[in-house]
Amino acid sequence: MQTIELTVNGEPLKASVDPRTTLADFLREQADARSIHLGCEHGVCGGCTIVVNGKIARSCIALAVAMDGADIRTLEGLSDDPSIVQLRDSFHTCHGLQCGYCTPGMLITARDIINRYGEADEAFLREALAGNICRCTGYAGIVKAVQHAAAELTKTRSNLK
Amino acid sequence: MKPGALNYVRPNSVQEAIASLEEGGMDAKIIAGGQSLVPMLNLRMVSAERLIDIGGIPGFREFSADDREVRLGACITHERIQIGEVTDPSNGLMPKVASAIAYQAVRNRGTIGGSMALADPSADWLTTTAALGATVEWEGPDGKNSCLSEEFVVAAYTTQLGMSDLLTGIRIPRLHPDAKWGTYKLCRKVGEFAHAMAIAIRSPSATRAFLGATEGAPVRLKHTEDVLSTLKEWHAAHASVLSQSMDSDIAESGREFDDVHIWQLRTCLLRSAQMSFGVKPVEPEGL
């Protein structure tokens, strides 16, 4: 066992970890971050996507032991984030989810796309979302939701100016 | 789908990492971004009694640039190349390649050094750094060593690195300011490993053409380079000439590819060549 100190959703956390433990399992079990969903466990499905030091990452293919000093945000810690608030609403409005298993990863990835690129066309969004697999919706609703959220956020921002 | 038992060490210097590698022998593995290694550990395709995390070694996340070249530390991530945070020696080729590696969440952690050292034949950097005439640097029990990127890969997952050698950085010569490039890779799904890829660079100082995702080392296309260097602009008729030159390059390389793979490689080469002339390749319908 090795000791790590990190910040999870703004809270400092000191924990003893078995070096083989993935970041996803660690956060689910020791930080109660149940928004992290494990699908493929080899970095393909995107269900476990979180934010590490401000950048999105797959928590199933990172080791917890390597996260000493890291600042981690899961969907739980982003509930008041303006992009996430809008995305949640847009996913509801545009039917961007069905069973919900991929949704936390979709929201975190979509937030990153919007923050990086702002509004984008459908072809670009479909490529940018290619790392997150959804087996229910056929993606049409998800793509619409991300476009809707990006447009709404642009409106809000220009109103603020 | 969880890794087996392992030990984790985080050395503070190259010397410490090499000593740890020597001590661990066959059971020690270097981990950089871990974006290929951890999936393989999860799937138990690979086991490691000792993981040596090189992410904390001073200088490994840094780059330096002068008039002639840019040197990237082994742990520079694909994302930092993608967004232009590190100096680009390649007139935009490297950021373009970086932006199409796997997915954003993977690019944020995966490193150029890790990708090179693993030498998955489909990995984008093997072909890109070879085409750019880059040099790979490493250090081991016998001291420092280096070689041209195009000589670095011996076969799939096999490089010049010895058991206790550690890739430390990559030096990329600056491309001529007037050099034009094209690159294309074929994947069944965005972000998947490529089935074929090609890079063509037309520079006043040298023309370079490479095929990647060849199940082994990237293949240099010398005859194709000769043909490309004589072309002034793109005509549809050039496609068959370049195809023929590619066929003779492959025949001379001694490598064998099945018909489908040849077709895929040819498609990538022709699209790369067109792109280097500023022609947007026509996407076949239904793709």
XYZ file of C-alpha atoms in Angstrom:
448
model
C 0.000 0.000 0.000
C 1.183 3.518 -0.789
C -0.120 6.804 0.554
C -1.348 9.552 -1.761
C -2.708 13.025 -1.081
C -4.944 14.639 -3.622
C -7.941 16.940 -3.996
C -11.238 15.429 -5.099
C -14.044 17.874 -5.927
C -12.400 20.550 -3.829
C -11.920 18.334 -0.764
C -8.438 17.230 0.306
C -8.146 13.457 0.542
C -5.347 11.378 2.003
C -5.589 7.690 1.316
C -3.679 4.478 1.288
C -3.896 2.695 -2.080
C -2.857 -0.618 -3.532
C -0.703 0.402 -6.551
C -2.765 -1.765 -8.879
C -5.980 0.176 -8.144
C -7.234 2.226 -11.072
C -8.225 5.831 -10.465
C -11.811 4.936 -11.372
C -12.135 2.244 -8.699
C -10.356 4.428 -6.164
C -12.678 7.403 -6.723
C -15.824 5.282 -6.703
C -14.881 3.424 -3.556
C -12.936 5.963 -1.514
C -14.456 9.266 -2.653
C -17.985 7.979 -3.332
C -17.816 9.331 -6.891
C -20.500 7.034 -8.293
C -20.948 9.173 -11.390
C -17.867 7.381 -12.691
C -19.211 4.502 -14.748
C -17.042 1.624 -15.847
C -17.835 0.163 -19.236
C -14.882 -1.230 -21.124
C -12.088 -0.648 -18.592
C -9.553 -0.145 -21.346
C -10.042 3.458 -22.346
C -12.437 3.058 -25.263
C -15.990 3.714 -24.035
C -15.542 7.027 -22.213
C -17.940 6.196 -19.365
C -15.305 6.914 -16.711
C -14.213 10.317 -18.070
C -13.296 12.814 -15.334
C -11.189 15.981 -15.059
C -7.587 15.698 -13.822
C -5.722 18.966 -13.267
C -8.192 20.767 -15.524
C -8.019 18.275 -18.391
C -10.369 15.414 -19.160
C -8.976 11.923 -18.655
C -10.101 8.314 -18.574
C -10.056 7.244 -14.937
C -10.048 3.521 -15.846
C -6.624 3.755 -17.493
C -4.912 5.871 -14.856
C -3.534 4.424 -11.634
C -4.618 6.060 -8.389
C -1.093 5.753 -7.005
C 0.164 8.102 -9.750
C -2.294 10.841 -8.683
C -0.361 12.165 -5.699
C -0.929 15.933 -5.673
C -3.577 15.893 -8.421
C -6.689 18.075 -8.495
C -9.605 15.902 -9.593
C -13.156 16.800 -10.540
C -15.868 14.256 -11.173
C -19.401 15.095 -12.285
C -20.385 15.331 -8.588
C -18.009 18.261 -8.218
C -19.225 20.012 -11.358
C -22.918 20.273 -10.478
C -22.753 24.092 -10.326
C -20.426 24.487 -13.321
C -22.226 26.789 -15.822
C -21.512 24.532 -18.823
C -22.687 21.432 -16.946
C -25.845 23.206 -15.725
C -26.688 24.115 -19.332
C -25.715 20.681 -20.690
C -27.931 18.951 -18.129
C -30.847 21.069 -19.279
C -30.030 20.545 -22.978
C -29.657 16.766 -22.595
C -33.142 16.792 -21.024
C -34.651 19.056 -23.707
C -33.055 17.314 -26.701
C -33.466 13.725 -25.458
C -29.708 13.255 -25.077
C -29.981 10.204 -22.864
C -31.930 7.039 -22.395
C -30.483 4.566 -19.889
C -28.036 7.149 -18.565
C -24.989 4.913 -18.252
C -22.836 6.958 -20.657
C -24.275 10.308 -19.532
C -21.698 11.404 -16.912
C -18.861 10.767 -19.382
C -20.838 12.455 -22.161
C -21.457 15.541 -20.019
C -17.822 15.897 -18.993
C -16.606 15.378 -22.566
C -19.248 17.772 -23.941
C -18.210 20.398 -21.380
C -14.622 20.073 -22.586
C -15.683 20.381 -26.253
C -17.755 23.504 -25.545
C -15.010 25.089 -23.430
C -12.376 24.334 -26.093
C -14.275 25.104 -29.272
C -17.545 26.870 -28.419
C -20.187 26.269 -31.082
C -19.326 23.619 -33.660
C -21.011 21.913 -36.588
C -22.482 18.429 -36.412
C -19.651 16.650 -38.256
C -17.050 18.123 -35.927
C -19.082 17.252 -32.828
C -19.595 13.673 -33.937
C -15.818 13.259 -34.263
C -15.155 14.993 -30.968
C -17.680 12.714 -29.247
C -16.342 9.554 -30.914
C -14.516 8.545 -27.735
C -17.760 8.213 -25.794
C -19.942 5.259 -26.649
C -23.718 5.308 -26.209
C -25.679 2.137 -26.920
C -29.190 3.607 -26.579
C -29.686 6.909 -28.300
C -27.980 6.556 -31.671
C -26.208 9.822 -30.804
C -28.647 12.102 -32.661
C -30.103 13.486 -29.427
C -26.670 13.804 -27.814
C -25.227 15.771 -30.737
C -28.315 18.020 -30.753
C -28.014 18.538 -27.009
C -24.377 19.602 -27.221
C -25.189 22.009 -30.075
C -28.136 23.365 -28.101
C -26.014 23.848 -24.987
C -23.210 25.567 -26.918
C -25.677 27.957 -28.547
C -27.426 28.739 -25.231
C -24.070 29.370 -23.503
C -22.998 31.708 -26.321
C -26.282 33.616 -25.881
C -25.806 33.848 -22.115
C -22.248 35.068 -22.537
C -23.152 37.742 -25.101
C -26.020 38.926 -22.843
C -23.537 39.358 -20.013
C -21.313 41.607 -22.116
C -10.327 -6.485 -16.095
C -8.141 -5.179 -13.286
C -4.338 -5.141 -13.216
C -2.504 -7.838 -11.300
C -0.394 -7.012 -8.270
C 2.365 -4.528 -8.977
C 4.821 -2.209 -7.296
C 5.053 1.430 -8.251
C 8.139 3.601 -8.053
C 8.634 7.185 -9.151
C 12.330 7.940 -9.695
C 13.615 11.515 -9.579
C 16.371 11.145 -12.148
C 17.288 9.262 -15.313
C 20.044 7.424 -13.419
C 17.605 6.278 -10.732
C 15.155 5.077 -13.391
C 17.859 3.108 -15.206
C 19.096 1.552 -11.957
C 15.518 0.553 -11.146
C 15.107 -0.938 -14.636
C 18.317 -2.949 -14.247
C 17.277 -4.182 -10.842
C 13.772 -5.134 -11.990
C 14.953 -6.906 -15.143
C 12.207 -8.594 -17.166
C 9.535 -7.681 -14.612
C 10.112 -3.925 -14.706
C 8.229 -1.638 -17.064
C 8.453 2.071 -17.711
C 5.180 3.989 -17.481
C 4.813 7.479 -18.959
C 1.216 8.537 -19.746
C 0.062 4.945 -19.382
C -2.579 5.274 -22.111
C -1.446 2.062 -23.804
C 0.166 0.321 -20.850
C -2.690 0.572 -18.330
C -5.254 -0.858 -20.787
C -2.875 -3.771 -21.367
C -2.384 -4.182 -17.611
C -6.172 -4.104 -17.145
C -6.622 -6.756 -19.819
C -3.696 -8.674 -18.269
C -1.995 -8.833 -21.637
C 1.005 -7.400 -19.791
C 2.121 -7.816 -16.220
C 4.677 -5.757 -14.378
C 6.058 -6.476 -10.932
C 7.556 -3.016 -10.981
C 6.146 0.039 -12.711
C 8.644 2.854 -13.050
C 6.800 6.159 -13.509
C 9.083 8.589 -15.339
C 6.607 11.487 -15.248
C 8.439 13.201 -12.406
C 11.934 13.197 -13.900
C 13.139 16.804 -14.288
C 13.104 17.946 -17.912
C 10.947 15.113 -19.206
C 7.938 17.413 -19.607
C 9.979 20.251 -21.095
C 10.971 21.228 -24.609
C 13.681 23.413 -26.061
C 14.009 25.079 -29.434
C 16.734 26.750 -31.450
C 17.084 27.841 -35.077
C 17.732 24.307 -36.292
C 15.527 22.015 -34.243
C 13.041 21.452 -31.458
C 13.727 18.909 -28.730
C 10.753 17.370 -26.971
C 11.141 15.701 -23.587
C 9.834 12.126 -23.517
C 6.768 13.001 -21.406
C 5.364 15.811 -23.563
C 1.708 14.924 -24.111
C -0.021 14.715 -27.489
C -2.369 17.486 -26.326
C 0.445 19.970 -25.714
C 1.590 19.380 -29.297
C -2.018 19.551 -30.558
C -2.709 22.972 -29.022
C 0.669 24.451 -29.956
C 1.893 24.758 -26.372
C 5.248 23.382 -27.517
C 7.152 24.999 -30.382
C 6.160 23.351 -33.657
C 9.083 22.571 -35.978
C 6.834 21.081 -38.666
C 4.730 23.885 -40.244
C 1.634 22.466 -38.568
C 2.111 18.771 -39.367
C 2.735 17.675 -35.771
C -0.279 19.553 -34.298
C -2.429 18.065 -37.082
C -1.212 14.531 -36.345
C -1.560 15.036 -32.573
C -5.158 16.216 -32.955
C -6.135 12.882 -34.531
C -4.529 10.538 -31.985
C -7.177 8.530 -30.125
C -9.545 10.848 -28.181
C -9.065 14.125 -26.336
C -9.116 12.425 -22.926
C -6.332 10.100 -24.106
C -4.313 12.849 -25.840
C -4.307 14.782 -22.561
C -2.275 12.041 -20.845
C -0.524 10.020 -23.574
C 3.051 11.039 -24.353
C 5.150 11.166 -27.496
C 8.004 9.287 -25.798
C 5.707 6.555 -24.528
C 4.175 6.135 -27.963
C 7.600 5.914 -29.628
C 9.014 3.472 -27.065
C 6.020 1.144 -27.276
C 6.306 1.165 -31.077
C 2.812 -0.001 -31.857
C 3.038 -0.081 -35.673
C -0.187 1.935 -35.941
C 1.071 4.718 -33.679
C 1.114 8.059 -35.475
C 4.412 9.394 -34.106
C 6.557 6.586 -35.509
C 5.651 7.575 -39.059
C 5.540 11.312 -38.378
C 8.934 11.595 -36.696
C 10.476 9.323 -39.343
C 9.104 11.551 -42.104
C 10.399 14.649 -40.339
C 13.911 13.190 -40.064
C 13.794 13.282 -36.263
C 16.340 11.740 -33.920
C 15.387 9.584 -30.935
C 17.525 9.917 -27.814
C 17.864 7.437 -24.987
C 20.031 6.638 -22.026
C 21.016 3.322 -20.523
C 23.649 1.576 -18.414
C 26.143 2.235 -21.241
C 25.412 5.948 -21.370
C 23.658 8.128 -23.903
C 22.672 6.965 -27.363
C 20.564 8.119 -30.284
C 19.500 7.191 -33.799
C 17.339 8.508 -36.615
C 13.665 7.847 -35.996
C 13.410 5.926 -39.280
C 15.995 3.459 -37.937
C 14.542 3.299 -34.422
C 11.872 0.670 -35.012
C 13.088 -2.830 -35.806
C 9.688 -4.540 -35.942
C 6.270 -4.281 -34.299
C 6.768 -3.363 -30.626
C 10.523 -3.744 -31.077
C 12.945 -0.821 -31.079
C 16.636 -0.121 -30.662
C 16.039 0.309 -26.920
C 17.780 -2.300 -24.776
C 16.283 -3.888 -21.659
C 17.460 -1.107 -19.342
C 17.375 1.831 -21.758
C 15.107 4.815 -21.229
C 13.907 7.022 -24.071
C 14.648 10.587 -22.932
C 13.620 12.821 -25.814
C 13.096 13.415 -29.523
C 14.884 16.030 -31.619
C 12.967 17.251 -34.643
C 14.723 19.388 -37.248
C 12.788 22.462 -38.312
C 11.015 21.969 -41.603
C 11.854 24.427 -44.393
C 9.389 27.362 -44.116
C 8.200 26.699 -47.691
C 7.736 22.960 -47.157
C 4.244 21.583 -47.816
C 2.917 18.411 -46.230
C -0.014 16.067 -46.426
C -1.107 13.310 -44.093
C -3.955 10.846 -44.059
C -4.878 7.861 -41.952
C -7.581 5.294 -42.399
C -9.494 4.178 -39.307
C -12.755 2.248 -39.157
C -13.859 4.626 -36.426
C -12.485 8.016 -35.414
C -9.861 7.551 -32.711
C -9.215 3.871 -33.388
C -5.773 2.638 -34.318
C -5.080 3.259 -37.997
C -5.277 0.513 -40.611
C -3.017 2.555 -42.848
C -1.447 5.970 -42.880
C 0.862 8.045 -45.035
C 2.800 11.278 -44.806
C 4.200 13.250 -47.733
C 6.455 16.243 -47.209
C 7.542 18.346 -50.189
C 10.304 20.664 -49.122
C 12.782 22.673 -51.235
C 15.543 20.813 -49.373
C 14.108 17.269 -49.483
C 10.963 15.355 -50.375
C 9.922 12.641 -47.940
C 7.196 10.025 -48.206
C 6.407 7.359 -45.612
C 3.765 4.720 -45.063
C 2.668 3.858 -41.551
C 0.474 1.298 -39.815
C 2.336 -1.354 -41.776
C 2.417 -4.015 -39.019
C 6.101 -3.171 -38.564
C 8.430 -0.219 -39.016
C 7.214 2.677 -41.185
C 8.158 2.188 -44.848
C 10.109 4.899 -46.624
C 9.098 5.383 -50.266
C 12.246 6.509 -52.076
C 10.993 6.147 -55.651
C 7.802 7.922 -54.674
C 9.860 10.735 -53.171
C 11.688 11.087 -56.504
C 8.414 11.253 -58.405
C 6.848 13.688 -55.945
C 9.849 16.000 -56.068
C 9.405 16.479 -59.835
C 5.713 17.411 -59.621
C 4.821 21.098 -59.710
C 1.079 20.768 -59.160
C -1.519 18.039 -58.750
C -3.211 16.335 -61.720
C -5.468 13.311 -61.504
C -3.044 11.496 -63.838
C -0.358 11.621 -61.139
C -2.278 9.068 -59.088
C -1.282 6.125 -61.275
C 2.363 7.226 -61.463
C 2.562 7.490 -57.679
C 0.790 4.139 -57.273
C 3.383 2.483 -59.485
C 6.250 4.074 -57.601
C 4.699 2.997 -54.300
C 4.446 -0.577 -55.589
C 8.124 -0.645 -56.524
C 9.080 0.903 -53.173
C 7.153 -1.806 -51.343
C 8.668 -4.530 -53.546
C 12.163 -3.237 -52.738
C 11.409 -2.974 -49.020
C 10.989 -6.749 -48.891
C 7.797 -6.301 -46.892
C 4.599 -8.081 -47.840
C 1.095 -6.707 -47.559
C -2.205 -8.206 -48.623
C -4.219 -6.590 -51.412
C -6.618 -4.789 -49.091
C -3.781 -3.324 -47.055
C -2.033 -2.147 -50.250
C -5.258 -0.491 -51.358
C -5.555 1.239 -47.968
C -1.929 2.386 -47.987
C -2.257 3.660 -51.567
C -5.396 5.599 -50.661
C -3.550 7.254 -47.780
C -0.508 8.043 -49.922
C -2.532 9.612 -52.733
C -4.582 11.692 -50.326
C -1.415 12.843 -48.531
C 0.200 13.778 -51.827
C -2.903 15.698 -52.943
C -3.080 17.470 -49.604
C 0.548 18.563 -49.967
C -0.529 20.367 -53.164
C -3.423 22.022 -51.342
C -5.992 19.760 -53.018
C -8.716 18.552 -50.684
C -9.049 14.804 -51.264
C -12.511 13.720 -52.340
C -14.102 11.574 -49.644
C -15.828 8.561 -51.186
C -19.547 8.613 -50.539
C -20.791 6.485 -47.697
C -17.605 6.739 -45.648
